[in-house]
Short mmCIF file of C-alpha atoms in Angstrom, two decimals:
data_model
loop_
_atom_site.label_atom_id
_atom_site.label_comp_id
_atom_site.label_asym_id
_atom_site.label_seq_id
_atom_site.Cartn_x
_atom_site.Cartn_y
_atom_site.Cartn_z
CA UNK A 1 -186.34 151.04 -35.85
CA UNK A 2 -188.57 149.67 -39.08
CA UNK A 3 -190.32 147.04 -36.81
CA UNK A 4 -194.06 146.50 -37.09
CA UNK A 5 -196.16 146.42 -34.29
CA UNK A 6 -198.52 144.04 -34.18
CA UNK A 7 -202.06 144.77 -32.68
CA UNK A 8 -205.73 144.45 -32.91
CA UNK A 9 -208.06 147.58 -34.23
CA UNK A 10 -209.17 148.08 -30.43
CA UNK A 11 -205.69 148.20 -29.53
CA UNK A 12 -204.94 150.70 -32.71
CA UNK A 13 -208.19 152.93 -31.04
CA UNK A 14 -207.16 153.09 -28.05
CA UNK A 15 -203.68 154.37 -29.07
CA UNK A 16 -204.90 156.83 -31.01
CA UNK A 17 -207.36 158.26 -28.26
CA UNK A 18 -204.77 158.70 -25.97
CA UNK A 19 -202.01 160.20 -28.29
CA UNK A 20 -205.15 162.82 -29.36
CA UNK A 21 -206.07 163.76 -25.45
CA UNK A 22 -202.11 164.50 -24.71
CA UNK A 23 -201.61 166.62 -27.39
CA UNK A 24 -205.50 168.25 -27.47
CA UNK A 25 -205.36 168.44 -23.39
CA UNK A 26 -202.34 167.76 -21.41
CA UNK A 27 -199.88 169.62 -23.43
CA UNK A 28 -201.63 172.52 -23.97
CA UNK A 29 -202.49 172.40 -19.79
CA UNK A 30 -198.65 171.89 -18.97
CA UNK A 31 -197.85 174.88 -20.91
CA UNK A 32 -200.01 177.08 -19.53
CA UNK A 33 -199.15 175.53 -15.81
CA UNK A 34 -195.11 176.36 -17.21
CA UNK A 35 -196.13 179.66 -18.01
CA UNK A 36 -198.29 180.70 -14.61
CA UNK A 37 -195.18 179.26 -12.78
CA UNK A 38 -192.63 181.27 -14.96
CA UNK A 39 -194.38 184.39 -13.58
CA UNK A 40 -193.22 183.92 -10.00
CA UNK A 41 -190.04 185.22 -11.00
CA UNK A 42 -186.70 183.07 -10.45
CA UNK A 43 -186.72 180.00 -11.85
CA UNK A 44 -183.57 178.74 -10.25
CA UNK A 45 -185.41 178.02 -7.04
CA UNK A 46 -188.98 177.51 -8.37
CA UNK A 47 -190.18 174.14 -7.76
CA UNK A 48 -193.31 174.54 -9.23
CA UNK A 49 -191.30 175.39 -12.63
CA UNK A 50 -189.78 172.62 -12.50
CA UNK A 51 -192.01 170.05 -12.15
CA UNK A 52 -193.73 171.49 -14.45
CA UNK A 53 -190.98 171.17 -16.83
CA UNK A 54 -190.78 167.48 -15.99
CA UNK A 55 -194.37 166.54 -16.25
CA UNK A 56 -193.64 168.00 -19.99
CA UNK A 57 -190.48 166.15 -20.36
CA UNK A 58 -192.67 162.76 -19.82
CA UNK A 59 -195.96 163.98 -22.23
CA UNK A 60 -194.04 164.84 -25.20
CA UNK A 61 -191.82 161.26 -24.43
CA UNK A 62 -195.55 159.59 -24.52
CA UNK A 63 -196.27 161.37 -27.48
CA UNK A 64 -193.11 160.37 -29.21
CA UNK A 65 -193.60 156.67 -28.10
CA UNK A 66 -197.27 156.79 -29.56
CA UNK A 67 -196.52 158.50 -32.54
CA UNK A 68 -194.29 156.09 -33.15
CA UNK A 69 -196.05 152.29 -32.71
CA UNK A 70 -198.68 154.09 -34.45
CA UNK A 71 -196.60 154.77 -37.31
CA UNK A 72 -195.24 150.94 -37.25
CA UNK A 73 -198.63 149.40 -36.27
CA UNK A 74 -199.55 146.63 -38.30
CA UNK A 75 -203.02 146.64 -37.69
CA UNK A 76 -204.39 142.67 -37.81
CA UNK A 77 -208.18 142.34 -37.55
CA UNK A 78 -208.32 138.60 -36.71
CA UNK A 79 -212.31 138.76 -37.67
CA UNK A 80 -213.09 136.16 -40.18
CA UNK A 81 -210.19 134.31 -40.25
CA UNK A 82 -210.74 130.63 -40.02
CA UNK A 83 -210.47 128.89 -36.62
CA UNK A 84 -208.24 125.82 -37.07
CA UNK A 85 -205.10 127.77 -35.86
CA UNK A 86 -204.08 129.79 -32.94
CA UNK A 87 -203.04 133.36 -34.96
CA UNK A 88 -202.89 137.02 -33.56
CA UNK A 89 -206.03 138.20 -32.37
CA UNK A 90 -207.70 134.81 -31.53
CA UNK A 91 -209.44 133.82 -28.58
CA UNK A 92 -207.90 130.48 -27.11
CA UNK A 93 -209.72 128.25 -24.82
CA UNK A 94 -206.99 125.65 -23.22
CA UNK A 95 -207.26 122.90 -20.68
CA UNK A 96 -203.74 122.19 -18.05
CA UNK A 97 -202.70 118.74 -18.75
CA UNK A 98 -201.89 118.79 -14.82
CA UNK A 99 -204.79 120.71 -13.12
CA UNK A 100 -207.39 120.13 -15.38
CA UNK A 101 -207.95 123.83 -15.04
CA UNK A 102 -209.75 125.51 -18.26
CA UNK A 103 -208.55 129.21 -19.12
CA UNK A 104 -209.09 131.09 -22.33
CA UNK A 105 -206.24 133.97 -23.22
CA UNK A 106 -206.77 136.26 -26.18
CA UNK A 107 -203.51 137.27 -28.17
CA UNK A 108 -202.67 141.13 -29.08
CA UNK A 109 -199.78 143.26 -29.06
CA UNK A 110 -197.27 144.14 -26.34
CA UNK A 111 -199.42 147.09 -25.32
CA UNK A 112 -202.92 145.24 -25.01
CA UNK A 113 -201.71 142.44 -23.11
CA UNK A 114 -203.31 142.36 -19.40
CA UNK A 115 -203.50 139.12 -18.15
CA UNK A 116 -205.66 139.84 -15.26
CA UNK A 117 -208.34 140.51 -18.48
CA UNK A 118 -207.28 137.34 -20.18
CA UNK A 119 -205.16 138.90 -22.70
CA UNK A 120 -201.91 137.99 -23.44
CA UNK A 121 -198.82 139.39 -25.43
CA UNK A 122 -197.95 137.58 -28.66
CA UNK A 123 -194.59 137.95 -27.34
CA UNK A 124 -195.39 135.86 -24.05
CA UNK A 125 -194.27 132.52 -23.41
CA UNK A 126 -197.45 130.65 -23.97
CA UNK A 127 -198.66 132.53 -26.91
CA UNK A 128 -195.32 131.94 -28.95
CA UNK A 129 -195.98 128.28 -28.01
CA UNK A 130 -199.78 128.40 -29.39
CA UNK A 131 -199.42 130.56 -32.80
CA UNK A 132 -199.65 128.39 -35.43
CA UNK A 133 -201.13 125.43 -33.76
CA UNK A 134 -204.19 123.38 -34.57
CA UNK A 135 -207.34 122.49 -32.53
CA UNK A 136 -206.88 119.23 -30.25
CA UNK A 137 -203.15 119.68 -30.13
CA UNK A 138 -201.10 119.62 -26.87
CA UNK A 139 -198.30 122.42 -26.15
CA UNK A 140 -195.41 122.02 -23.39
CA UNK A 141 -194.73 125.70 -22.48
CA UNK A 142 -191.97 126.98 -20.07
CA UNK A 143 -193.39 129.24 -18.07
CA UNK A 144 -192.04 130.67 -14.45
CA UNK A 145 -193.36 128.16 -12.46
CA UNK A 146 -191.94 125.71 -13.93
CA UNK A 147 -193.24 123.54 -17.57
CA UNK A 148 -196.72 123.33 -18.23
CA UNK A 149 -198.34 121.05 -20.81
CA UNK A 150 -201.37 122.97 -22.68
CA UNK A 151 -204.06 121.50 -24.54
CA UNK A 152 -205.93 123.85 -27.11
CA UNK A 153 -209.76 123.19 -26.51
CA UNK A 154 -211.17 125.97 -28.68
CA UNK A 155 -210.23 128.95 -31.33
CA UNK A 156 -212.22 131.67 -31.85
CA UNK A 157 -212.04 135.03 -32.96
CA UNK A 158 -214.74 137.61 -30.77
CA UNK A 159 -215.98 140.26 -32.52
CA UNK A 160 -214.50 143.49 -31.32
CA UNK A 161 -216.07 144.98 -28.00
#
């Protein structure tokens, strides 16, 4: 798969500090914990053995997905880029046509998207509705309660925390 994956340089960071503590810590710990329960003798009924063997099957799987968005990141540092559209990495502060309710999402990749923290995917609903879109303008977005009109109040891009 030749897809990039967009995301911000936090998101690129944090990547990279986990893919470094699996392979620096947990794989060398599950094959020493492989190895201590390959010395009780048969494997065919060792459950410790086992699991162990499956806790390895799902690092090096991490490690493979890592290693790969890494390799197909496409790293977008939304700092200094001007603020009258909504692009990746901006900070969007929006006003519900039908509440009046304000909330401000941030866009990043897939992986950095938490909503609970006011980031959402690019990929999302409401973010495919905003990119592109100026300052003042009004957005209907489907979302699963039903359609929600949007209207874009601010765009900024925050400096990186």
């Amino acid at each position: 798969m030749t897809d990039r994956v967009p995301m911000t340089p936090e998101g690129h960071a944090r990547l990279e500090v986990e893919l470094k503590r699996l392979k620096s810590e947990e794989r060398p710990k599950i094959v020493r914990e492989i190895e201590t329960a390959r010395a009780h003798g048969d494997l065919s009924e060792n459950a410790e053995y086992h699991a162990a063997k499956e806790r390895q099957g799902h690092i090096e799987g991490r490690i493979s997905l890592l290693e790969d968005k890494l390799a197909r990141a496409q790293v977008i540092d939304g700092t200094g880029q001007g603020t009258d559209r909504v692009s990746f990495g901006a900070t969007v502060v929006l006003s519900d046509a039908d509440s009046g309710e304000e909330v401000s999402y941030r866009i990043v990749g897939e992986d950095e998207a938490d909503v609970s923290l006011g980031m959402i995917s690019v990929t999302s609903p409401i973010a495919r509705a905003l990119m592109g879109k100026e300052l003042d303008a009004s957005v209907q977005v489907r979302v699963p309660k039903g359609m929600r009109e949007l209207e874009i109040l601010e765009i900024r891009f925050d400096p990186p925390s």
